[in-house]
Amino acid sequence: MIKDFEQFQDMIARLYPELSQTDNTDPTAKKVLSKTVTFQVTDACNLNCTYYYQINKGKRTMKFETAKKLIDLLLTGDRRLNSYIDPQTSPGIILEFIGGEPFLAVALIDEICHYFYTKAIELCHPWATKFCISICSNGVLYFDPAVQRFLNRWRRHMAFSITIDGNRQLHDSCRIFPDGSPSYDLAVAGAKDWIAKGNYMGSKITIAPENLTYVYDAIVHMVDLGYTDINANVVYEKGWTKKHAAAFYQQLKKVADYWIDHDLFLTHYLALFNDTFFKPLEEDYLDNWCGGTGAMLAVDPDGYLYPCIRYMESSLGTKVKPLRIGHVDTGIAQTDCDRKCVDCLNAVNRRTQSTDECFYCPIAAGCSWCSAYNYQENGTADSRCTYICDMHKARSLANVYAWNSWYQKHNTDQWFPMNCPKDQALEIINQTEYEKLTKLSTEVRNNVIKA
Ligand code: SF4
Ligand code: SF4
């Protein structure tokens, strides 16, 4: 049995199977049943990360009144919400708190959670029992008494993570204080304490060209620290080359050997290996990859509403206009401009934003994009950036290696096909490696057929 990873939204999908049915032909696809509402409680941060997408850091902090107005809109189902989010289609809700560093505003977050909870109970709202508080922190303030009080109070509803970029070297190459000093020890101490208390700790490794050669070390280190669910993704930004893809393949192959030697597929989840990805998608599978075209809602410290935090000025920089869809005072899509914006985002799907090459790609499943980054780069969320193309191909090849090696070791009745076209694979790995991979895949398939 392969270890799978159940997030809050997966649990809601399991509880509401009738709502999670999809009419497309991809059995792995799930409808979003838990919309995420993101509160950017502050845009200030106590670190000065070198690669962080949040470009414009500031000093604004949200007023409680601003958050309260949004919660009132959400829980009363006010018509000014324009049915953007409601408990019929979204039986669960995720309240996400983000910064800057969110724990710089821990008292405010606590007040918002308390207000949401008491108001939801007062209204007998279905979200009173089906909500999740999601916080990702840099860990610097983890041991602050106010943070500890907050975490203890809400731990049953908490999806909490401290960002650790793998090992010390990797982490401290990017996550530093304004004076240049490192933050790794603080982050690890917080993560270890949270895990030692029996809590679940999420994780995310962000892979960028500058840290690519540490991927293996970083993942092994996360396992050593006690993480059992490891999320990792490559950044969407421009800058990837075929050389990076070749190096990524080698790193992932090393990770695969480690995973198989230690039988970690049984006990750990690593997002980089996925046995449902790297195949073509049916033409009527049209879902957008991410929640940034209508499955999320974000509010900034000034009360402006966005489809995702990544559309805020603090993430986009100054090259393009922030993409707003309303304000807590007026609601969602109340002006012509905001309505047009919501309608445009609703119309975005996999077909409209993909070239034929991507739409009919033989390894399309799992090839991701960020709608807000598409907007930032192309001026519209409806035109997909594909800078990660070679990295996805490298990942598909490494998955052929990982899964077939695993199936072979355990003599299971499964095999993993090589769907990456030969000419494209040979731009990343050499002929000998390609032949080894196809031989492995064929051998495993033949064993399945014989059995
Ligand atoms: S970006 Fe590349 S790998 Fe991804 S779907 Fe498009 S062609 Fe396929
Ligand atoms: S991928 Fe980008 S637009 Fe989509 S949810 Fe994430 S940050 Fe938002």
Coordinates of C-alpha atoms and ligand atoms in Angstrom, one line a residue:
M1 CA 0.0 0.0 0.0
I2 CA 1.5 3.3 -1.1
K3 CA 1.4 6.1 1.4
D4 CA -1.0 8.8 0.2
F5 CA -1.4 12.2 1.7
E6 CA -4.8 13.4 2.9
Q7 CA -5.2 17.1 3.3
F8 CA -8.2 18.8 4.8
Q9 CA -9.8 19.2 1.4
D10 CA -9.2 15.5 0.6
M11 CA -11.0 14.7 3.8
I12 CA -14.0 16.9 2.9
A13 CA -14.1 15.2 -0.6
R14 CA -14.1 11.8 1.2
L15 CA -17.0 13.0 3.4
Y16 CA -19.0 14.4 0.5
P17 CA -18.6 11.9 -2.3
E18 CA -21.7 13.0 -4.1
L19 CA -20.2 16.5 -4.5
S20 CA -16.8 15.3 -5.5
Q21 CA -18.1 13.4 -8.5
T22 CA -16.6 14.8 -11.7
D23 CA -18.0 14.5 -15.1
N24 CA -14.6 14.5 -16.8
T25 CA -12.8 11.3 -17.6
D26 CA -9.8 11.6 -15.3
P27 CA -10.5 9.3 -12.3
T28 CA -7.8 11.1 -10.3
A29 CA -9.4 14.5 -10.6
K30 CA -11.2 16.0 -7.6
K31 CA -13.5 18.9 -7.5
V32 CA -12.5 21.7 -5.0
L33 CA -14.9 21.3 -2.1
S34 CA -13.1 23.5 0.4
K35 CA -12.4 26.9 -0.8
T36 CA -9.5 28.7 0.7
V37 CA -9.9 32.2 2.1
T38 CA -6.5 33.8 2.6
F39 CA -6.0 36.7 5.0
Q40 CA -2.9 38.7 4.3
V41 CA -2.7 39.8 7.9
T42 CA 0.6 41.7 7.4
D43 CA 3.0 42.3 4.5
A44 CA 5.9 42.7 6.9
C45 CA 8.4 40.0 7.4
N46 CA 11.2 39.4 9.9
L47 CA 13.4 37.6 7.2
N48 CA 14.7 38.9 4.0
C49 CA 14.5 35.8 1.7
T50 CA 16.5 36.0 -1.5
Y51 CA 14.1 34.1 -3.8
Y52 CA 10.7 34.7 -2.3
Y53 CA 8.1 35.7 -4.8
Q54 CA 6.7 38.3 -2.5
I55 CA 8.6 41.1 -4.0
N56 CA 7.1 44.2 -2.3
K57 CA 7.4 43.8 1.4
G58 CA 5.8 46.5 3.5
K59 CA 4.7 47.4 6.9
R60 CA 0.9 47.2 6.6
T61 CA -1.1 45.2 9.1
M62 CA -4.8 44.3 8.7
K63 CA -7.3 45.8 11.0
F64 CA -9.6 43.4 12.8
E65 CA -12.6 45.3 11.4
T66 CA -11.5 44.5 7.9
A67 CA -11.3 40.7 8.6
K68 CA -14.6 40.9 10.5
K69 CA -16.4 42.4 7.4
L70 CA -15.2 39.6 5.2
I71 CA -16.2 36.9 7.8
D72 CA -19.7 38.5 8.1
L73 CA -20.0 38.4 4.3
L74 CA -18.9 34.7 4.2
L75 CA -21.0 33.4 7.0
T76 CA -24.2 35.3 6.3
G77 CA -24.1 34.4 2.6
D78 CA -24.7 38.1 1.8
R79 CA -25.8 38.7 -1.8
R80 CA -22.8 40.9 -2.2
L81 CA -20.7 37.7 -2.2
N82 CA -22.3 37.0 -5.6
S83 CA -22.3 33.2 -4.7
Y84 CA -18.5 33.3 -5.1
I85 CA -18.3 30.9 -2.2
D86 CA -21.1 29.1 -0.3
P87 CA -21.5 26.0 1.9
Q88 CA -23.5 24.1 -0.7
T89 CA -20.6 23.8 -3.2
S90 CA -17.9 24.2 -0.6
P91 CA -18.9 22.2 2.5
G92 CA -15.5 22.9 4.1
I93 CA -13.6 26.2 4.4
I94 CA -9.9 26.8 4.9
L95 CA -8.9 30.0 6.7
E96 CA -5.4 30.7 5.6
F97 CA -3.2 33.3 7.2
I98 CA -0.3 34.6 5.4
G99 CA 2.2 37.4 5.6
G100 CA 5.0 38.5 5.2
E101 CA 5.4 36.5 8.3
P102 CA 1.9 35.8 9.7
F103 CA 3.0 35.3 13.3
L104 CA 4.0 39.0 13.4
A105 CA 0.2 39.4 13.7
V106 CA -0.6 36.4 15.9
A107 CA -3.0 38.4 18.2
L108 CA -5.0 39.5 15.2
I109 CA -5.1 35.9 13.7
D110 CA -6.4 34.6 17.1
E111 CA -9.1 37.3 17.2
I112 CA -10.2 36.5 13.6
C113 CA -10.4 32.7 14.3
H114 CA -12.3 33.3 17.5
Y115 CA -14.8 35.6 15.7
F116 CA -15.2 33.2 12.9
Y117 CA -15.8 30.3 15.2
T118 CA -18.3 32.0 17.6
K119 CA -20.2 33.6 14.7
A120 CA -20.4 30.3 12.8
I121 CA -21.8 28.5 16.0
E122 CA -24.2 31.4 16.6
L123 CA -25.6 31.0 13.0
C124 CA -25.5 27.1 13.2
H125 CA -23.4 27.4 10.1
P126 CA -22.1 24.1 8.5
W127 CA -18.5 25.6 8.5
A128 CA -18.6 25.7 12.4
T129 CA -17.3 22.2 12.4
K130 CA -15.7 22.0 9.0
F131 CA -13.0 24.6 9.0
C132 CA -9.3 24.4 8.9
I133 CA -6.8 27.1 9.9
S134 CA -3.8 27.0 7.7
I135 CA -0.6 28.8 8.6
C136 CA 2.9 28.6 7.1
S137 CA 5.5 30.3 9.1
N138 CA 9.2 30.8 8.9
G139 CA 9.4 29.6 12.5
V140 CA 11.3 32.5 13.9
L141 CA 8.6 33.4 16.4
Y142 CA 7.5 29.8 17.1
F143 CA 8.5 29.8 20.8
D144 CA 7.0 33.2 21.5
P145 CA 4.4 32.6 24.3
A146 CA 1.6 34.3 22.3
V147 CA 2.3 32.0 19.3
Q148 CA 2.4 28.9 21.6
R149 CA -0.9 29.9 23.2
F150 CA -2.5 30.4 19.8
L151 CA -1.2 27.0 18.4
N152 CA -2.4 25.1 21.5
R153 CA -5.9 26.8 21.4
W154 CA -6.5 25.9 17.7
R155 CA -4.4 22.8 17.3
R156 CA -7.4 20.5 16.4
H157 CA -8.2 22.7 13.4
M158 CA -4.7 23.5 12.5
A159 CA -2.7 22.8 9.3
F160 CA 0.6 24.3 10.4
S161 CA 3.9 24.2 8.7
I162 CA 7.3 25.8 9.2
T163 CA 9.2 26.3 6.0
I164 CA 12.4 24.4 5.9
D165 CA 14.2 24.3 2.6
G166 CA 15.8 21.0 3.2
N167 CA 19.2 21.1 4.8
R168 CA 21.0 23.9 6.5
Q169 CA 23.0 24.9 3.5
L170 CA 20.0 25.1 1.2
H171 CA 17.9 26.9 3.8
D172 CA 20.5 29.5 4.8
S173 CA 21.4 30.1 1.2
C174 CA 18.0 31.9 0.8
R175 CA 16.2 32.4 4.2
I176 CA 18.2 35.0 6.0
F177 CA 17.6 37.9 8.4
P178 CA 18.1 41.5 7.1
D179 CA 21.5 41.5 8.6
G180 CA 22.5 38.4 6.6
S181 CA 22.4 36.0 9.6
P182 CA 20.9 32.5 9.1
S183 CA 17.5 31.3 10.3
Y184 CA 17.8 27.5 9.9
D185 CA 18.3 26.6 13.6
L186 CA 15.2 28.5 14.7
A187 CA 13.1 26.9 12.0
V188 CA 14.3 23.4 12.8
A189 CA 13.8 23.8 16.6
G190 CA 10.2 24.9 16.0
A191 CA 9.4 22.1 13.6
K192 CA 11.0 19.5 15.9
D193 CA 9.0 20.8 18.9
W194 CA 5.7 20.7 17.0
I195 CA 6.3 17.2 15.7
A196 CA 7.5 15.9 19.1
K197 CA 4.2 17.1 20.6
G198 CA 2.4 14.6 18.3
N199 CA 1.2 17.2 15.8
Y200 CA 1.2 16.9 12.0
M201 CA 3.8 19.2 10.3
G202 CA 3.4 20.0 6.6
S203 CA 6.4 20.8 4.5
K204 CA 7.3 22.3 1.2
I205 CA 10.6 22.4 -0.6
T206 CA 10.8 25.1 -3.3
I207 CA 13.2 24.1 -6.0
A208 CA 14.9 26.9 -7.9
P209 CA 17.9 26.9 -10.2
E210 CA 20.2 28.1 -7.4
N211 CA 19.3 25.2 -5.1
L212 CA 18.7 22.3 -7.6
T213 CA 21.9 20.5 -6.7
Y214 CA 20.8 20.1 -3.1
V215 CA 17.5 18.4 -3.8
Y216 CA 18.6 14.9 -2.7
D217 CA 20.3 16.2 0.4
A218 CA 17.4 18.4 1.3
I219 CA 14.8 15.6 1.0
V220 CA 16.9 13.1 2.9
H221 CA 17.4 15.7 5.6
M222 CA 13.6 16.2 5.8
V223 CA 13.1 12.5 6.4
D224 CA 15.8 12.5 9.1
L225 CA 14.0 15.4 10.8
G226 CA 10.8 13.3 11.0
Y227 CA 8.7 14.7 8.2
T228 CA 6.5 12.0 6.6
D229 CA 4.7 14.2 4.0
I230 CA 7.1 16.2 1.8
N231 CA 5.8 18.6 -0.7
A232 CA 8.2 20.0 -3.3
N233 CA 7.8 21.8 -6.5
V234 CA 9.9 23.6 -9.0
V235 CA 9.4 27.4 -9.4
Y236 CA 7.4 28.5 -12.4
E237 CA 9.7 31.4 -13.2
K238 CA 11.8 31.8 -16.2
G239 CA 15.4 30.5 -15.9
W240 CA 15.2 26.7 -16.3
T241 CA 17.4 25.1 -19.0
K242 CA 17.9 21.6 -20.3
K243 CA 21.1 21.4 -18.2
H244 CA 18.9 22.0 -15.1
A245 CA 16.5 19.3 -16.3
A246 CA 19.4 16.8 -16.7
A247 CA 20.6 17.6 -13.2
F248 CA 17.1 17.4 -11.8
Y249 CA 16.7 13.9 -13.3
Q250 CA 20.0 12.8 -11.6
Q251 CA 18.9 14.2 -8.3
L252 CA 15.5 12.5 -8.5
K253 CA 17.1 9.2 -9.4
K254 CA 19.2 9.4 -6.3
V255 CA 16.1 10.2 -4.2
A256 CA 14.3 7.2 -5.9
D257 CA 17.1 4.8 -4.9
Y258 CA 17.0 6.1 -1.3
W259 CA 13.2 5.8 -1.3
I260 CA 13.3 2.3 -2.6
D261 CA 16.2 1.1 -0.4
H262 CA 14.4 2.3 2.7
D263 CA 10.9 1.2 1.5
L264 CA 9.7 4.8 2.1
F265 CA 6.9 4.5 -0.5
L266 CA 5.1 2.6 2.3
T267 CA 5.5 5.2 5.0
H268 CA 6.2 8.6 3.4
Y269 CA 4.7 10.8 0.8
L270 CA 6.9 12.7 -1.6
A271 CA 5.1 14.9 -4.1
L272 CA 7.8 14.6 -6.7
F273 CA 6.8 10.9 -7.3
N274 CA 3.3 10.4 -8.4
D275 CA 2.0 7.3 -10.1
T276 CA -1.1 9.0 -11.5
F277 CA 0.9 11.7 -13.4
F278 CA 2.9 11.8 -16.6
K279 CA 0.3 10.5 -19.0
P280 CA -2.0 12.2 -21.5
L281 CA -5.1 13.9 -20.3
E282 CA -8.5 13.3 -22.0
E283 CA -9.8 16.2 -24.1
D284 CA -12.7 16.7 -21.9
Y285 CA -10.5 17.0 -18.8
L286 CA -10.5 20.8 -18.6
D287 CA -9.8 21.7 -14.9
N288 CA -7.5 24.5 -14.1
W289 CA -4.4 23.2 -12.2
C290 CA -4.5 25.7 -9.4
G291 CA -7.2 27.5 -7.4
G292 CA -6.2 30.9 -8.7
T293 CA -9.2 31.2 -11.1
G294 CA -12.0 31.1 -8.7
A295 CA -11.4 28.4 -6.1
M296 CA -9.8 30.8 -3.7
L297 CA -10.4 34.2 -2.2
A298 CA -7.8 36.5 -0.7
V299 CA -8.0 39.8 1.2
D300 CA -5.2 42.2 1.7
P301 CA -4.6 44.4 4.7
D302 CA -6.6 47.2 3.1
G303 CA -9.6 45.0 2.5
Y304 CA -9.3 44.5 -1.3
L305 CA -10.3 41.1 -2.5
Y306 CA -8.3 39.0 -5.0
P307 CA -8.7 35.5 -6.5
C308 CA -5.5 34.5 -4.8
I309 CA -2.8 36.2 -2.8
R310 CA -0.4 35.9 -5.7
Y311 CA -2.5 38.6 -7.6
M312 CA -1.7 41.2 -5.0
E313 CA 0.8 44.0 -5.6
S314 CA 3.0 42.5 -3.0
S315 CA 3.5 39.4 -5.2
L316 CA 3.2 40.9 -8.7
G317 CA 5.5 43.8 -8.3
T318 CA 4.8 46.9 -10.3
K319 CA 4.9 45.6 -13.9
V320 CA 1.2 44.7 -14.0
K321 CA -1.8 45.9 -12.1
P322 CA -3.0 44.0 -9.1
L323 CA -6.0 41.9 -10.1
R324 CA -8.8 42.8 -7.8
I325 CA -12.3 41.4 -7.7
G326 CA -13.9 43.5 -4.9
H327 CA -13.6 44.9 -1.5
V328 CA -14.9 43.9 2.0
D329 CA -17.0 47.0 2.1
T330 CA -18.8 46.4 -1.2
G331 CA -18.5 42.7 -1.9
I332 CA -17.3 40.6 -4.8
A333 CA -17.9 41.5 -8.5
Q334 CA -20.0 44.6 -7.7
T335 CA -18.5 46.9 -10.3
D336 CA -18.5 46.3 -14.1
C337 CA -14.7 45.9 -14.0
D338 CA -14.7 43.4 -11.1
R339 CA -17.5 41.4 -12.7
K340 CA -15.7 41.2 -16.0
C341 CA -12.6 40.1 -14.2
V342 CA -14.5 37.3 -12.3
D343 CA -16.2 36.2 -15.5
C344 CA -12.9 36.1 -17.4
L345 CA -11.3 34.0 -14.7
N346 CA -14.3 31.6 -14.6
A347 CA -13.9 31.1 -18.3
V348 CA -10.2 30.0 -18.0
N349 CA -9.7 26.2 -18.4
R350 CA -7.0 23.8 -19.5
R351 CA -8.1 24.1 -23.2
T352 CA -8.3 27.9 -23.3
Q353 CA -4.9 28.6 -21.8
S354 CA -2.9 25.8 -23.4
T355 CA -1.2 25.5 -26.7
D356 CA -2.0 22.3 -28.7
E357 CA 1.4 21.1 -27.7
C358 CA 0.5 21.2 -24.0
F359 CA -3.1 20.2 -24.4
Y360 CA -2.2 17.0 -26.3
C361 CA 1.1 16.4 -24.5
P362 CA 1.7 12.7 -23.7
I363 CA 2.8 13.6 -20.2
A364 CA 0.3 16.4 -19.5
A365 CA -1.0 15.0 -16.2
G366 CA 0.8 16.7 -13.4
C367 CA 2.3 19.5 -15.5
S368 CA 1.4 22.5 -13.5
W369 CA 1.1 26.2 -13.8
C370 CA 0.3 29.3 -11.6
S371 CA -2.5 31.3 -13.0
A372 CA -1.3 34.5 -11.3
Y373 CA 2.2 34.0 -12.6
N374 CA 0.6 33.6 -16.1
Y375 CA -1.1 36.9 -15.5
Q376 CA 2.1 38.5 -14.3
E377 CA 4.1 37.3 -17.4
N378 CA 1.5 37.4 -20.1
G379 CA -1.0 40.0 -18.9
T380 CA -3.7 37.3 -18.7
A381 CA -4.4 34.2 -16.6
D382 CA -5.5 32.6 -19.8
S383 CA -2.1 32.0 -21.3
R384 CA 0.0 29.4 -19.8
C385 CA 3.7 29.9 -19.0
T386 CA 5.7 26.7 -19.8
Y387 CA 9.1 27.5 -18.4
I388 CA 8.9 24.3 -16.3
C389 CA 8.5 22.1 -19.4
D390 CA 11.9 20.4 -19.4
M391 CA 11.7 20.0 -15.6
H392 CA 8.4 18.2 -15.9
K393 CA 9.9 15.9 -18.6
A394 CA 12.9 15.2 -16.3
R395 CA 10.5 14.4 -13.5
S396 CA 8.5 12.1 -15.8
L397 CA 11.6 10.1 -16.6
A398 CA 12.7 9.9 -13.0
N399 CA 9.2 8.6 -12.2
V400 CA 9.6 5.8 -14.8
Y401 CA 12.7 4.8 -13.0
A402 CA 11.3 5.2 -9.4
W403 CA 8.0 3.3 -9.9
N404 CA 9.3 0.5 -12.1
S405 CA 12.2 -0.1 -9.7
W406 CA 9.8 -0.2 -6.8
Y407 CA 7.3 -2.5 -8.5
Q408 CA 10.2 -4.8 -9.6
K409 CA 11.6 -4.9 -6.0
H410 CA 8.2 -5.9 -4.6
N411 CA 7.0 -8.0 -7.6
T412 CA 3.7 -6.2 -7.7
D413 CA 1.3 -6.4 -10.6
Q414 CA 1.9 -2.8 -11.7
W415 CA 4.1 -1.1 -14.2
F416 CA 4.8 2.5 -15.2
P417 CA 4.9 3.4 -18.9
M418 CA 7.5 5.6 -20.5
N419 CA 5.2 8.3 -22.1
C420 CA 7.9 10.9 -22.7
P421 CA 8.7 10.9 -26.5
K422 CA 12.1 9.6 -27.3
D423 CA 13.4 12.8 -29.0
Q424 CA 12.4 14.9 -26.0
A425 CA 13.8 12.4 -23.5
L426 CA 17.1 12.5 -25.3
E427 CA 17.4 16.2 -24.8
I428 CA 17.6 15.4 -21.0
I429 CA 19.3 12.0 -20.7
N430 CA 21.7 10.2 -23.0
Q431 CA 20.9 7.2 -25.3
T432 CA 22.3 4.6 -22.8
E433 CA 20.2 6.0 -19.9
Y434 CA 17.1 6.1 -22.2
E435 CA 17.6 2.5 -23.2
K436 CA 18.0 1.5 -19.6
L437 CA 14.7 3.2 -18.7
T438 CA 12.7 1.7 -21.5
K439 CA 14.2 -1.8 -20.8
L440 CA 13.2 -1.5 -17.2
S441 CA 9.7 -0.3 -18.0
T442 CA 9.3 -3.1 -20.6
E443 CA 10.6 -5.8 -18.3
V444 CA 8.2 -4.8 -15.5
R445 CA 5.3 -4.7 -18.0
N446 CA 6.2 -8.1 -19.4
N447 CA 6.3 -9.6 -15.8
V448 CA 2.8 -8.1 -15.2
I449 CA 1.5 -9.6 -18.4
K450 CA 3.0 -13.1 -17.6
A451 CA 1.5 -13.1 -14.2
Ligands
SF4_1 S1 4.8 22.4 -20.5 FE1 5.8 20.8 -21.7 S2 5.6 18.9 -20.4 FE2 4.1 20.4 -19.7 S3 2.2 19.9 -20.8 FE3 3.3 21.5 -22.0 S4 4.5 20.3 -23.5 FE4 3.9 18.9 -21.9
SF4_2 S1 -0.5 28.3 -8.3 FE1 -0.4 30.6 -8.2 S2 -2.5 31.4 -8.7 FE2 -2.6 29.2 -8.3 S3 -3.2 29.1 -6.2 FE3 -1.0 29.0 -6.2 S4 -0.2 31.0 -6.0 FE4 -2.4 31.2 -6.5

